[in-house]
Short mmCIF file of C-alpha atoms and ligand atoms in Angstrom, two decimals:
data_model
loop_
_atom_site.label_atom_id
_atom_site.label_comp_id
_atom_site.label_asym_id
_atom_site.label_seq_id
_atom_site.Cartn_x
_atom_site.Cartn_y
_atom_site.Cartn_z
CA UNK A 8 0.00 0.00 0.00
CA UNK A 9 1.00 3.97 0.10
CA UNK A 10 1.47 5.28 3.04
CA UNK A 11 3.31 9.06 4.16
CA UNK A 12 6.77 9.05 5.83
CA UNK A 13 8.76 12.06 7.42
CA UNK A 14 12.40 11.44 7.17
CA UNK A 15 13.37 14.25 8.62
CA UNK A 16 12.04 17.89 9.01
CA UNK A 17 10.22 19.26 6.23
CA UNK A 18 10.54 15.81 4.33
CA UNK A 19 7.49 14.20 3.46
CA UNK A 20 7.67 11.22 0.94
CA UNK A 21 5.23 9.10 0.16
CA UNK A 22 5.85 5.19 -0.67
CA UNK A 23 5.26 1.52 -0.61
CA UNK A 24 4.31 0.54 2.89
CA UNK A 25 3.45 -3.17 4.31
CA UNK A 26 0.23 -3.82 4.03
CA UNK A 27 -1.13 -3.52 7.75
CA UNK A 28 -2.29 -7.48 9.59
CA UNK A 29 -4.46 -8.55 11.92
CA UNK A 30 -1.95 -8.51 14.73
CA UNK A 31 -4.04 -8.90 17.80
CA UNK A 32 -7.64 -10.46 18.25
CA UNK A 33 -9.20 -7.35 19.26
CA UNK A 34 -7.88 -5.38 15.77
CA UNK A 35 -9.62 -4.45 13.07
CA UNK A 36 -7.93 -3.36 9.13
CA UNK A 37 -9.83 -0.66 7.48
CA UNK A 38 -9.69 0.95 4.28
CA UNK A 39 -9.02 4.31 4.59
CA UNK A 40 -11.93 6.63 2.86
CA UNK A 41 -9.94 9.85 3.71
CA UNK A 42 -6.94 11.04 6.13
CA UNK A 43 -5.41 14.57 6.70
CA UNK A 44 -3.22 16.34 8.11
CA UNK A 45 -3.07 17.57 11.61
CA UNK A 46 -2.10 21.03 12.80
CA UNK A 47 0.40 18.57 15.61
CA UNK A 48 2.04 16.78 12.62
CA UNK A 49 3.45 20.28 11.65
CA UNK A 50 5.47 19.87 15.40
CA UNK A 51 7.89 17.21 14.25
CA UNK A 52 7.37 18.53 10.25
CA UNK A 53 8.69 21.61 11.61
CA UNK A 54 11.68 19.95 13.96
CA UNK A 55 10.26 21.90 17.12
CA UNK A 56 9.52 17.83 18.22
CA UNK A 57 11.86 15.20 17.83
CA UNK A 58 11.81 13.03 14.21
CA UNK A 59 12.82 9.71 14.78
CA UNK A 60 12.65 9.26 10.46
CA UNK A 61 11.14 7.47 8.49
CA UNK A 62 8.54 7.48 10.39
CA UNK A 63 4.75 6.74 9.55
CA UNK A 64 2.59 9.70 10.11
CA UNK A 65 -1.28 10.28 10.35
CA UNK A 66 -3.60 9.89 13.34
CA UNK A 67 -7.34 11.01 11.64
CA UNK A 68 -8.92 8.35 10.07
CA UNK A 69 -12.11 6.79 8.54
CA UNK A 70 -12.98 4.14 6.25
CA UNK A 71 -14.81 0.83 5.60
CA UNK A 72 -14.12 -2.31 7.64
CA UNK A 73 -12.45 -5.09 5.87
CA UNK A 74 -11.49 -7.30 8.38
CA UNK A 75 -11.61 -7.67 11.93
CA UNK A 76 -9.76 -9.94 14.08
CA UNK A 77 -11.57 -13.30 16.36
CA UNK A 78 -12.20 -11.18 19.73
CA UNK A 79 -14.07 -8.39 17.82
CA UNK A 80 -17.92 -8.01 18.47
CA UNK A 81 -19.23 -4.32 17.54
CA UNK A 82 -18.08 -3.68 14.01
CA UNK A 83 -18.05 -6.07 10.81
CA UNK A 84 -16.35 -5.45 7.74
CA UNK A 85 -18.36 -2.88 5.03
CA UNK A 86 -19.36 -0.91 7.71
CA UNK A 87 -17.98 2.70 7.71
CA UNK A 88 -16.30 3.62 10.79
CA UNK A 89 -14.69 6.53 12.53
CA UNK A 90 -12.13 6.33 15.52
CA UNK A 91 -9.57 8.53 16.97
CA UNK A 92 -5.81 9.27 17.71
CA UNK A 93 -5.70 6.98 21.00
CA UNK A 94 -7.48 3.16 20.76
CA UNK A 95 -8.43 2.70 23.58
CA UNK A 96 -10.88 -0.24 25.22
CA UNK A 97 -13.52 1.82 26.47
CA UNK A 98 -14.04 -0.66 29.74
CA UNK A 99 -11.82 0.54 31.94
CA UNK A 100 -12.28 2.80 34.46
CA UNK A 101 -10.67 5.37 33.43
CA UNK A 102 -12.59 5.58 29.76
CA UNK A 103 -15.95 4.81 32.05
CA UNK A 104 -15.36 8.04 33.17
CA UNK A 105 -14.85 9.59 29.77
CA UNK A 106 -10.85 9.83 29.38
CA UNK A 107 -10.89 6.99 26.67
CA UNK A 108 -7.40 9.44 25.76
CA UNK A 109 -5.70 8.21 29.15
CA UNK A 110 -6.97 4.50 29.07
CA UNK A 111 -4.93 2.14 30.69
CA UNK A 112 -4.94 0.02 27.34
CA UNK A 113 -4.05 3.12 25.16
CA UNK A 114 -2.18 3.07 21.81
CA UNK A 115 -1.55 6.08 19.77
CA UNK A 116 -2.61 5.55 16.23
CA UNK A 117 0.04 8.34 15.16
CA UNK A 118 2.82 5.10 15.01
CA UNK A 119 0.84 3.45 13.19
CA UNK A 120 0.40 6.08 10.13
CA UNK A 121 -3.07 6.76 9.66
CA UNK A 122 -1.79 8.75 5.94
CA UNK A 123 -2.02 5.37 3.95
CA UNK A 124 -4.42 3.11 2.46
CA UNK A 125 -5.31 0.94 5.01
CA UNK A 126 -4.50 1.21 9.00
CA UNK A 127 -4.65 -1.05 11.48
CA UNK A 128 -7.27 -0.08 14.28
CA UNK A 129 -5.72 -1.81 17.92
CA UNK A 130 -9.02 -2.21 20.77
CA UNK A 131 -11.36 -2.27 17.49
CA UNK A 132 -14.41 -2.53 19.66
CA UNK A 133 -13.40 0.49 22.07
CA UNK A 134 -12.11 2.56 19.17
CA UNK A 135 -14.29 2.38 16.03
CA UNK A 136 -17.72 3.89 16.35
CA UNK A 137 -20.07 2.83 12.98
CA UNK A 138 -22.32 5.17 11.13
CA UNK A 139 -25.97 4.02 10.83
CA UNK A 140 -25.36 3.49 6.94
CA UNK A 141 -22.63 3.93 3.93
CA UNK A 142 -22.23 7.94 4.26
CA UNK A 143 -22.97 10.09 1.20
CA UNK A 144 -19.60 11.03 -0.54
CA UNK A 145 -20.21 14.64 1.04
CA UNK A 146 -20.09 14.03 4.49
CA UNK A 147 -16.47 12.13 4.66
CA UNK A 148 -14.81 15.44 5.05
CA UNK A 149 -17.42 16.37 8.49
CA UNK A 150 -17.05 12.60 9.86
CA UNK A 151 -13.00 12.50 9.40
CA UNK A 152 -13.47 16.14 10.97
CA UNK A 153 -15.22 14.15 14.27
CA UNK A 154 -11.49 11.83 13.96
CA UNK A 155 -9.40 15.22 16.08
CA UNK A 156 -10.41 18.25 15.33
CA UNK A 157 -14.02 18.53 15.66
CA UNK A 158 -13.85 16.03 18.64
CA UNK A 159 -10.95 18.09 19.99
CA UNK A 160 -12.13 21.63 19.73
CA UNK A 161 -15.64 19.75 21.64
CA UNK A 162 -13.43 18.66 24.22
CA UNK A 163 -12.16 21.91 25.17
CA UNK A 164 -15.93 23.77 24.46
CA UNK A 165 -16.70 21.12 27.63
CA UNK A 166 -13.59 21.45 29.57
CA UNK A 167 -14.16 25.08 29.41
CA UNK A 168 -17.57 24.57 30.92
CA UNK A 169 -19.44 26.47 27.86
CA UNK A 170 -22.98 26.56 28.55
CA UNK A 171 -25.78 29.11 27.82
CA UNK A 172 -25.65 32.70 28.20
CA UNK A 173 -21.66 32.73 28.51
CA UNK A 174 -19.45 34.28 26.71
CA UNK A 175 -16.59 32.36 25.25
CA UNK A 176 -13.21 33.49 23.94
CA UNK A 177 -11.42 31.40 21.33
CA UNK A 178 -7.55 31.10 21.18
CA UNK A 179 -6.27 29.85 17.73
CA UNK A 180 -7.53 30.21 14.52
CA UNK A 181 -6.75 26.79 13.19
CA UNK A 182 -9.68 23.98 12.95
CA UNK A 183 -9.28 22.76 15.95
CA UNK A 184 -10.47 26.43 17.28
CA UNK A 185 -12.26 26.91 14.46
CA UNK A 186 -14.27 23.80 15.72
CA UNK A 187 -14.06 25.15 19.17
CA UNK A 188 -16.14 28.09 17.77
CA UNK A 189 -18.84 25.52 16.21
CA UNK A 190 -19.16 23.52 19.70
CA UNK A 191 -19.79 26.50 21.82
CA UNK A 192 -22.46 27.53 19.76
CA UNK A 193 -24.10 23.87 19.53
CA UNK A 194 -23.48 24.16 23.62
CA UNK A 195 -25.65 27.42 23.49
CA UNK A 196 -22.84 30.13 24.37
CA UNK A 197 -24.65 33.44 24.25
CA UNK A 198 -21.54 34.99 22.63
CA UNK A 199 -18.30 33.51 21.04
CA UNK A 200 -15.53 35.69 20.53
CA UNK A 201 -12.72 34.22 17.82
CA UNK A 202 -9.39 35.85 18.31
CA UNK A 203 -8.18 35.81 14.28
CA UNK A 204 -6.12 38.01 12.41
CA UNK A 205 -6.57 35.68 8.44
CA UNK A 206 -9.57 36.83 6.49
CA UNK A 207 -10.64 33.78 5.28
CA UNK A 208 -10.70 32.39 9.00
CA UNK A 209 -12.23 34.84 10.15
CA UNK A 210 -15.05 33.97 7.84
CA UNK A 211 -15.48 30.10 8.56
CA UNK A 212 -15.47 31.45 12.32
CA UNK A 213 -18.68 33.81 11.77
CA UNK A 214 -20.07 30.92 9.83
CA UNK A 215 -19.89 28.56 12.77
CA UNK A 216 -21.19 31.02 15.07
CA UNK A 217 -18.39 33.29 16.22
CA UNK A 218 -20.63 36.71 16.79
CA UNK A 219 -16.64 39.08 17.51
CA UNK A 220 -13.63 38.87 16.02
CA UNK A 221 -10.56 40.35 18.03
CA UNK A 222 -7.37 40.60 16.16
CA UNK A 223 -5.02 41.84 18.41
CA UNK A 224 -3.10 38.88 20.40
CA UNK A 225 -0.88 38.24 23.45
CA UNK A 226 -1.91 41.73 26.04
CA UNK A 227 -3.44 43.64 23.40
CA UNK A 228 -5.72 40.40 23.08
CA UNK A 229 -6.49 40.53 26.66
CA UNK A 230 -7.46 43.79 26.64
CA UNK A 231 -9.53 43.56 24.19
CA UNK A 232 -11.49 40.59 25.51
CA UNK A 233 -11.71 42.50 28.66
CA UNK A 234 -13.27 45.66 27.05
CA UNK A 235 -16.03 43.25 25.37
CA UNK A 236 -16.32 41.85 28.83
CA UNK A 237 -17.18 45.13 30.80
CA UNK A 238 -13.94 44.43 32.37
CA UNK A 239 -14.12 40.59 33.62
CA UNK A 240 -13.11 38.49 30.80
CA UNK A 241 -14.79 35.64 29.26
CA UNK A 242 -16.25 33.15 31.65
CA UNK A 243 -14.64 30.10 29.00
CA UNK A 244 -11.88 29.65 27.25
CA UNK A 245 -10.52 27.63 24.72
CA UNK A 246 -7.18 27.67 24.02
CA UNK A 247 -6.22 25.97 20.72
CA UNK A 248 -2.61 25.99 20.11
CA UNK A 249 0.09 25.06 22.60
CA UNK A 250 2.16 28.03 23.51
CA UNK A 251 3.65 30.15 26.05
CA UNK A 252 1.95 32.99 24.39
CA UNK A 253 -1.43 31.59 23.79
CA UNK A 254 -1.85 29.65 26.86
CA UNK A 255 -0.98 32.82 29.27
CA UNK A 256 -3.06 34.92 26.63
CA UNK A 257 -6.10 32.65 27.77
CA UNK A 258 -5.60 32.57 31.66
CA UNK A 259 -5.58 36.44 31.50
CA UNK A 260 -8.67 36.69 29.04
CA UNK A 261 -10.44 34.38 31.87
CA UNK A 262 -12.54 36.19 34.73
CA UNK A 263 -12.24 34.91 38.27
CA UNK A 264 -13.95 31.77 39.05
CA UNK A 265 -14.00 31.10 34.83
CA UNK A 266 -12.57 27.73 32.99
CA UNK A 267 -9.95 27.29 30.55
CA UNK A 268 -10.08 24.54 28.28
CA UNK A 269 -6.44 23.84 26.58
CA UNK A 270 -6.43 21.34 23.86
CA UNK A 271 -3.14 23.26 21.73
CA UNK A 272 -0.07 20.81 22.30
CA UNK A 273 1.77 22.26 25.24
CA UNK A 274 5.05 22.94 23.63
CA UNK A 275 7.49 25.07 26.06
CA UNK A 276 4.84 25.80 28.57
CA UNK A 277 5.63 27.16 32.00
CA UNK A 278 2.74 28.38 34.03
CA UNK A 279 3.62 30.68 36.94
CA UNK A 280 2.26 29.19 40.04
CA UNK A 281 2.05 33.23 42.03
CA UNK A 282 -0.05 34.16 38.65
CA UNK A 283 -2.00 31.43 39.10
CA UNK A 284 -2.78 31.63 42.26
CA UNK A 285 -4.39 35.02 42.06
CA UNK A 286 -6.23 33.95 38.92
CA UNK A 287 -8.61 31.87 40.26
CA UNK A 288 -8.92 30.39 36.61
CA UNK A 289 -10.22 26.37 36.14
CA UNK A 290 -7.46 24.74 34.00
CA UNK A 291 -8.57 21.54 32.25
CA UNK A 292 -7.61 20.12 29.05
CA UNK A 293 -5.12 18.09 27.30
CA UNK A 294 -5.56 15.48 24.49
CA UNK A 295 -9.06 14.77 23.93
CA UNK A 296 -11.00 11.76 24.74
CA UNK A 297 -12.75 12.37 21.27
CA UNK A 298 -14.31 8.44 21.45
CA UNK A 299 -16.39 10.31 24.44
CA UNK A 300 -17.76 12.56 21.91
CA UNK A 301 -18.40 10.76 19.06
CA UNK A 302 -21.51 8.76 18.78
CA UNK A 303 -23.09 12.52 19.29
CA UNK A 304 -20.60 13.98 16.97
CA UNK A 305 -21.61 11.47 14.43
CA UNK A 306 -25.81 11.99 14.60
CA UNK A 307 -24.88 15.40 14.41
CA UNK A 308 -23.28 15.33 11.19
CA UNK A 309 -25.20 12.44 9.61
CA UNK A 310 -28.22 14.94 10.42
CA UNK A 311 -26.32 17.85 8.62
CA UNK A 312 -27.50 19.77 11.72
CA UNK A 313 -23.23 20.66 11.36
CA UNK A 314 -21.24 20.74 9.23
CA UNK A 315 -17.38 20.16 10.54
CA UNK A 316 -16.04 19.23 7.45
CA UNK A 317 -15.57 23.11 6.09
CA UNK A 318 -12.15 23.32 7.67
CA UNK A 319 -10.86 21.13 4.79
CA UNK A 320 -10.11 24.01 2.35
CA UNK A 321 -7.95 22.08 0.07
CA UNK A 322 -7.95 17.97 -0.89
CA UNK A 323 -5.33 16.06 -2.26
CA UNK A 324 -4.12 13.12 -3.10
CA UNK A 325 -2.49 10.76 -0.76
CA UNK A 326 0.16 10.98 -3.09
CA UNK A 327 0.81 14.45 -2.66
CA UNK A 328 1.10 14.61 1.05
CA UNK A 329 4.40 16.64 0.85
CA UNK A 330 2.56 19.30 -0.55
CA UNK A 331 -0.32 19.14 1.84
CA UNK A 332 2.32 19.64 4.91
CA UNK A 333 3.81 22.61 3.03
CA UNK A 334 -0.07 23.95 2.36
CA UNK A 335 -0.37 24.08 5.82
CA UNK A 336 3.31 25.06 7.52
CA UNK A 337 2.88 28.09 5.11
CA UNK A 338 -0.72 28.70 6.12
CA UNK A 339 -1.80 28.66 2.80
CA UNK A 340 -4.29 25.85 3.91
CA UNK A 341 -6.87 25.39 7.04
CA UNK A 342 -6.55 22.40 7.01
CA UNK A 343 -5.66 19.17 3.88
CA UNK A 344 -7.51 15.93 3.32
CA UNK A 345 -5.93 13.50 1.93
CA UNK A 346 -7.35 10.96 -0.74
CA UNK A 347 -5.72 7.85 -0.38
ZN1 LIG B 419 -9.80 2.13 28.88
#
C-alpha cells in the first residue's frame, strides 16, 4: 500500500508501505476513505519535536471495515467507521469516566500512520464507532473532521464549561479552534468571541457562530477581551494551540472563578504558580477523549444539523502529502484531506 513518511524535518515522501495485519484479536484493518493532516504533525514537520525518520505519520482516520480480528464483536467489515488518535478499550475505568485518551490500554494511532491506504485499528471494539449506513460522498470530510479536530475543539468547548448565556473566547484560529467556535455555539454560548487576524478564518469562524472577532493577540488580546467583557473576561476559554503565548493569553482573558479549556499541544509551557494563584482560573484540558464525543458527533453530522467538514479548504491526493504539509506550515491551507 502507500502510506506518508517524514524522514526528517520538512521531508514528506510518500511510498510503498506493508500492508497492515491482523496482529491482535481485538484489531480491526480498514480501508481508509480519507486522512489529513493535523495542525500537531506540523510539530515534528517543523523539527520543534523530535523526528525519529522514516517514520509513519497520520492519526485522523475513517474508512470501511475489511477485516476484523476473532475477539471483535461491535463492528463487521463494510461498515464505515470513525475512531480517533488513542485506541483505547472503552471498559476501563478510566474511559468509564470519559478519558478513553488516558486509558490504561491506550495506543496512539500516530505510530501506526493513519496517511495510507489501510490502517490497522488496535481495541477495534473500544475505538471504532459505525455510522448508521454507507455515508454520502459529502459528508467524509465532516465525519473525518469528528477523527481530532471537531472532537478536539468539543473537548475543550466542555472542559471550558461552555454553557448558555456565557461568553466564550477562542484562542487559535486553526480547525481545531475553528471547531471550538462551532461547539460552543451547539453548547448554546450566548456569545463567542474568535481571536483571528486571516480573512478567510475569520469567515469560517462567523459561519460557525463566532458573533466578535478580536485581532489583536498576546496583552493587546487581553485587553480587548476585557473591554467586550465590561472588564471581567470571558467566563470560557478555549485555548487551541500550545504556547507560552497563547496559553498565558487565555488565563488572562479568563474572569475569576471562569474555565480554561487547553487542547493546543503544550510545547514550552511554563505556568507561573504566584499568577495562578491570584487567577482563580479552572485549567482543564489536554488530548481529547474524542471516542467520548463521538456517537453525538456522528448523529450530528449524519443529520447535517453541522457541518465540521468546512475546515478542509484544500484535498489532495495521498500521493501528494508533501505538498499538503507545506499547504499548511505556510498557512496557505486550514486544514488538507488527503485521498488515499
Ligand atoms: Zn480504557
Amino acid at each position: 500500500m502507500r502510506g506518508a513518511m517524514l524522514y526528517a524535518p520538512g521531508d514528506v515522501r510518500v511510498q510503498e508501505r506493508e500492508d497492515p495485519r491482523i496482529a491482535e484479536p481485538t484489531d480491526a484493518i480498514i480501508r481508509l476513505s480519507a486522512t489529513c493532516v493535523c495542525g500537531s504533525d506540523l510539530w515534528p514537520y517543523r523539527g520543534i519535536e523530535q523526528v525519529d525518520g522514516p517514520a509513519p505519520m497520520g492519526h485522523e482516520y475513517v474508512g470501511i471495515v475489511e477485516e476484523v480480528g476473532a475477539d471483535v464483536r461491535t463492528v463487521r467489515p463494510g461498515q464505515f467507521v470513525v475512531g480517533s488518535f488513542f485506541a483505547s478499550d472503552n471498559t476501563c475505568e478510566i474511559c468509564r469516566a470519559g478519558y478513553q485518551s488516558s486509558c490504561v490500554h491506550r495506543v496512539g494511532v500516530g505510530g501506526l500512520g493513519a496517511q495510507a491506504q489501510y490502517l490497522r485499528v488496535p481495541l477495534a471494539d473500544g475505538t471504532l464507532v459505525a455510522t448508521p449506513d454507507l455515508p454520502a460522498d459529502d459528508l467524509i470530510p465532516g465525519l473525518l473532521a469528528a477523527s481530532d479536530v471537531l472532537g478536539t475543539g468539543w473537548f475543550a468547548a466542555v472542559a471550558a464549561q461552555v454553557e448558555p448565556g456565557k461568553t466564550v473566547a477562542v484562542v487559535g484560529d486553526g480547525a481545531v479552534g475553528l471547531l471550538g467556535v462551532l461547539a460552543a455555539r451547539q453548547l448554546g454560548a450566548e456569545r463567542i468571541i474568535a481571536m483571528s487576524r486571516h480573512a478567510d478564518r475569520q469567515k469560517l469562524a462567523l459561519a460557525y457562530g463566532a458573533t466578535d472577532i478580536v485581532t489583536e493577540r498576546g496583552d493587546e488580546g487581553v485587553t480587548r477581551i476585557k473591554d467586550l467583557t465590561g472588564g471581567l473576561g470571558a467566563h470560557s476559554v478555549i485555548e487551541a494551540v500550545g504556547t507560552q503565548e497563547s496559553m498565558m493569553q487565555s488565563i488572562r482573558a479568563t474572569r475569576p472563578g471562569g474555565h480554561v479549556g487547553y487542547v493546543g499541544v503544550a510545547h514550552d509551557v511554563a505556568l507561573p504558580g504566584a499568577e495562578l494563584f491570584f487567577s482563580h482560573v479552572h485549567l482543564h484540558g489536554g488530548p481529547a477523549p474524542v471516542r467520548r464525543f463521538l456517537p453525538e458527533l456522528i448523529d450530528l453530522i449524519v443529520e447535517r444539523t453541522i457541518d465540521p467538514g468546512q475546515v478542509f479548504d484544500l484535498t489532495l491526493p495521498l500521493d501528494q502529502a508533501a505538498e499538503g504539509y507545506r499547504a499548511m506550515d505556510e498557512r496557505r491551507a486550514i486544514k488538507v484531506l488527503l485521498q488515499p
